[in-house]
Short mmCIF file of C-alpha atoms in Angstrom, two decimals:
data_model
loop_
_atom_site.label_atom_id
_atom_site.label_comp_id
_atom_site.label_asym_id
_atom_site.label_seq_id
_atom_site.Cartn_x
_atom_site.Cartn_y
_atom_site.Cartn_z
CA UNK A 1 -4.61 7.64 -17.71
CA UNK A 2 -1.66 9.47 -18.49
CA UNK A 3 -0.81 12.88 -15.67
CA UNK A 4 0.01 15.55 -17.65
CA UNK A 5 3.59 16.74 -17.10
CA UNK A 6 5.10 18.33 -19.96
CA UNK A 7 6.88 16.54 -22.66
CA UNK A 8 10.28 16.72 -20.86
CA UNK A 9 9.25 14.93 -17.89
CA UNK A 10 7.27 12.90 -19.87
CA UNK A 11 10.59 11.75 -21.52
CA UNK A 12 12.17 11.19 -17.71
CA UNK A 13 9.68 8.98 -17.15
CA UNK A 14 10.38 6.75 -19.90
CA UNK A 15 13.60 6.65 -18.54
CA UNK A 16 15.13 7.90 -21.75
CA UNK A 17 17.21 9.99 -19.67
CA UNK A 18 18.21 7.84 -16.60
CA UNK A 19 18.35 4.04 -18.23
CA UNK A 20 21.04 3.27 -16.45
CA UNK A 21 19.36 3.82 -13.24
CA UNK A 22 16.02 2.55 -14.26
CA UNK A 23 14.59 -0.47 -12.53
CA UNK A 24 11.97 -2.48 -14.15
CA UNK A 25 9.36 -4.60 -12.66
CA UNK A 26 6.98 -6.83 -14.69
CA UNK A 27 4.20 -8.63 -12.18
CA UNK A 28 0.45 -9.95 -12.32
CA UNK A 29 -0.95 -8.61 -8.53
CA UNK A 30 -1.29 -10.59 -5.61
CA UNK A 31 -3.98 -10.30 -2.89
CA UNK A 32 -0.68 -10.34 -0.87
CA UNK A 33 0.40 -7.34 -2.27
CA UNK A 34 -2.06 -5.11 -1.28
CA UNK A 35 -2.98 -6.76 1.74
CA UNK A 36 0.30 -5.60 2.55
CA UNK A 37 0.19 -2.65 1.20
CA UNK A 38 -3.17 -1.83 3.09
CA UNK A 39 -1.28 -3.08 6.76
CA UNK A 40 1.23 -0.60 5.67
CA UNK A 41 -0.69 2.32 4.91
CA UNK A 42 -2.11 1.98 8.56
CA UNK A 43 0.75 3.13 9.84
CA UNK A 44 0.97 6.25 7.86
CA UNK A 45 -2.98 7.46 7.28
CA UNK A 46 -4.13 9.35 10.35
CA UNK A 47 -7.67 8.54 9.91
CA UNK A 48 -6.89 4.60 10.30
CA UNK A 49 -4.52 5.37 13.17
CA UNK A 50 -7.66 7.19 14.57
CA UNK A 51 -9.87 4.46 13.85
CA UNK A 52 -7.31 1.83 15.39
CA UNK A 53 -7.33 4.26 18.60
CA UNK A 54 -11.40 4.93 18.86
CA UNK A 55 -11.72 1.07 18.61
CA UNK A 56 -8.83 -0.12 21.03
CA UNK A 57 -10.54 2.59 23.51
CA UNK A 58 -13.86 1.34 22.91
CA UNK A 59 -12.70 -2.38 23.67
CA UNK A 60 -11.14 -1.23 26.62
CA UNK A 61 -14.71 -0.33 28.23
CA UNK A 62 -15.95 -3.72 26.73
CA UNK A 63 -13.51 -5.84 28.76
CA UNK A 64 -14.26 -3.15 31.87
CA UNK A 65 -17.92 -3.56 31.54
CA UNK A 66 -17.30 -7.62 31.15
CA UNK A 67 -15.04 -7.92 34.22
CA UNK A 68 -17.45 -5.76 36.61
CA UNK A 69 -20.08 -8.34 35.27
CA UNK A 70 -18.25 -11.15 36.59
CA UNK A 71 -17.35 -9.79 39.88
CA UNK A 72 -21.26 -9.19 40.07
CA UNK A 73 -21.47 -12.96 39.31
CA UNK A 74 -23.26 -12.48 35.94
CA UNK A 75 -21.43 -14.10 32.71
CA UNK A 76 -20.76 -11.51 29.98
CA UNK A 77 -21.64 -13.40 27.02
CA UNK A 78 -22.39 -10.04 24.89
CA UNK A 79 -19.33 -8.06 25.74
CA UNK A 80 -17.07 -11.25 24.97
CA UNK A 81 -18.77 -11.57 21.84
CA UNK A 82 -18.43 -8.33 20.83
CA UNK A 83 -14.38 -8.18 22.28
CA UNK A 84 -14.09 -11.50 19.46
CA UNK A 85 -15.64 -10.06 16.87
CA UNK A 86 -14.41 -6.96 16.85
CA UNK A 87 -10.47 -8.59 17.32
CA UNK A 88 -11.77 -10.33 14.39
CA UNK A 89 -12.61 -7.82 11.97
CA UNK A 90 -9.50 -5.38 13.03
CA UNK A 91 -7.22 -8.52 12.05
CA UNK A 92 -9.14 -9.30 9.02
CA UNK A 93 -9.55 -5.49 7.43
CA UNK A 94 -6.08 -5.28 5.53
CA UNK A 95 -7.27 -8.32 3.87
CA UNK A 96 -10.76 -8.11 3.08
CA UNK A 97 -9.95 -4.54 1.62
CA UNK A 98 -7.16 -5.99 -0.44
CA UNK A 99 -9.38 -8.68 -2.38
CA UNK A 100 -11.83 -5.74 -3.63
CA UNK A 101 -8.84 -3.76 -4.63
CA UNK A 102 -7.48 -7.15 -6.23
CA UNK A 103 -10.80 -7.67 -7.88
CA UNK A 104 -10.47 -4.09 -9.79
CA UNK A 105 -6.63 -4.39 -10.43
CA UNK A 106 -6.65 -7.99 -11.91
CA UNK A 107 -8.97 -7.14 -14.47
CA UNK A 108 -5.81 -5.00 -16.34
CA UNK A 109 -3.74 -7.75 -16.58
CA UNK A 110 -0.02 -7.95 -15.97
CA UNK A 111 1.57 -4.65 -14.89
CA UNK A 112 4.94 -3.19 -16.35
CA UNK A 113 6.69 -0.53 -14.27
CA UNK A 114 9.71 1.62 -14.94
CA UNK A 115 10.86 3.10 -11.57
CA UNK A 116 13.48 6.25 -12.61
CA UNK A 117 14.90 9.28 -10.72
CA UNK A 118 12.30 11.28 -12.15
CA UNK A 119 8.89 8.98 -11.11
CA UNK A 120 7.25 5.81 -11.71
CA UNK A 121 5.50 4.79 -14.88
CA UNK A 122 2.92 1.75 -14.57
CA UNK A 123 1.50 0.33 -17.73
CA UNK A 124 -0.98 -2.57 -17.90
CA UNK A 125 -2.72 -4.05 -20.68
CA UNK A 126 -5.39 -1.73 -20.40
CA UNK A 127 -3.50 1.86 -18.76
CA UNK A 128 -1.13 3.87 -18.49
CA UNK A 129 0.22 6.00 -15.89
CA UNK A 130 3.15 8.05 -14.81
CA UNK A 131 4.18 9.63 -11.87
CA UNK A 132 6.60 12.06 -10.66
CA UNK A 133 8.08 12.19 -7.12
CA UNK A 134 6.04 14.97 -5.98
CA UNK A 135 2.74 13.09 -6.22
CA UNK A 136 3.55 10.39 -4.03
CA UNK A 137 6.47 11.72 -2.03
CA UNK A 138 7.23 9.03 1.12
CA UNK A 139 7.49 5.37 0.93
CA UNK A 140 7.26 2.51 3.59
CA UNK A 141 9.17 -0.75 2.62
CA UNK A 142 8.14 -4.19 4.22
CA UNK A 143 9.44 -7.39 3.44
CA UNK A 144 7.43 -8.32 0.16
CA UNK A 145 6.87 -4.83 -1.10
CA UNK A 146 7.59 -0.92 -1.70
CA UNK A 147 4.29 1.28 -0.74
CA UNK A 148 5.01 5.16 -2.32
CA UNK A 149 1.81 7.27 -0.63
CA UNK A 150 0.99 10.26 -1.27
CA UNK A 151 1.30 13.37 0.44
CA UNK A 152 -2.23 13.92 1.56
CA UNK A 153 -2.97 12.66 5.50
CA UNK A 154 -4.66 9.58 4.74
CA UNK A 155 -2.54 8.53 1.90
CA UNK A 156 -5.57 8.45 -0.39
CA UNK A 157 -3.47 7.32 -3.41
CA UNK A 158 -0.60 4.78 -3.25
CA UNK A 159 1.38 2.54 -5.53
CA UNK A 160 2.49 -1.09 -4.84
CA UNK A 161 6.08 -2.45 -6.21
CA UNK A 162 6.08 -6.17 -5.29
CA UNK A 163 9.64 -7.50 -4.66
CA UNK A 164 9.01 -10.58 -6.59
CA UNK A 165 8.47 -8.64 -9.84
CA UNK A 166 12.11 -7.39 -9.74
CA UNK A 167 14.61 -9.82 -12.24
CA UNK A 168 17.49 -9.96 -9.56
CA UNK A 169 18.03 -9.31 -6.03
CA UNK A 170 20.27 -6.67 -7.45
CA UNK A 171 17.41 -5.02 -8.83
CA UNK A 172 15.47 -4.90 -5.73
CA UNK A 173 18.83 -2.68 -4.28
CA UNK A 174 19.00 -0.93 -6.74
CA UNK A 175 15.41 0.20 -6.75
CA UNK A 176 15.42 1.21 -2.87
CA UNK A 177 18.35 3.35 -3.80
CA UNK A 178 16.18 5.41 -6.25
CA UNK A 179 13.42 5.33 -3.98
CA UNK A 180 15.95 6.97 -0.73
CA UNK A 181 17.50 9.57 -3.28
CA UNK A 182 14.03 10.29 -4.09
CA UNK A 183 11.53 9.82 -1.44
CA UNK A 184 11.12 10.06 2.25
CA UNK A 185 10.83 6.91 3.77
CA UNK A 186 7.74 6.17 6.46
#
């Protein structure tokens, strides 16, 4: 899949016009990456920030309704279940959504990207994709990867650069440099 931009930004993207400040990364994904991609994108769609909130509330009323059963002398063993397995599947989300977005991504093989001033370009053995800046405008950094979102609420879209695919720790400066000229960072 290929956005349609125009041959001149198509030309941008292939970094014919920025190669000295093009960064490329070369990488097979991770489940890592996206499970922490996912974590990230928590912190930046409202509706999981809502969902965090409507749950944390809801296991608030859970322990309530467990510790006014114990002062009645009755043992809570549904609410505590509930409190554990609900803990349980919060913590375990990011990940479990990550391995069925690994299952789809894997299948195209190892992924080449071009990060320029004028957008990212992904290609994999089976796609290819460009995009400019003002698709996916902000970007969150953690310790293992760049997350670009798009503008939208929820950050419906995203795109995943994994540290480890950069050549040199230079590299990996070099590319947050393009992405702060560029992008607003979450």
């Amino acid at each position: 899949m290929v956005e349609d931009q125009g041959a001149a930004q198509q030309q941008k993207l292939r970094g014919q016009e920025y190669g000295a400040d093009a960064v490329e990364l070369e990488y097979r994904p991770a489940v890592g990456d996206y499970t922490s991609a996912l974590s990230a994108r928590r912190r930046v769609s409202r509706a999981s920030r809502i969902q965090l909130g409507v749950v944390g509330v809801v296991a608030v009323f859970v322990a309530l309704e467990g510790v006014v059963a114990l002062a009645g002398g009755e043992v809570p063993v549904f609410p505590l279940v509930w409190m554990v397995f609900s803990a349980l599947l919060i913590g375990f989300t990011p990940w479990l959504q990550a391995r069925q977005v690994y299952r789809v991504s894997e299948r195209h093989g190892t992924f080449r990207v071009r990060v320029t001033d004028a957008g990212v370009s992904v290609a994999t053995d089976n796609t290819t994709a460009s995009v400019n800046w003002a698709a996916q405008p902000r970007y969150r950094e953690k310790p293992d990867i760049f997350v670009l979102f798009s503008a939208d609420k929820n950050a419906a879209c995203f795109t995943v650069l994994p540290k480890r695919a950069a050549r040199t720790l230079a590299d990996v400066d070099r590319l947050r440099a393009i992405l702060d000229r560029n992008l607003t960072r979450v």
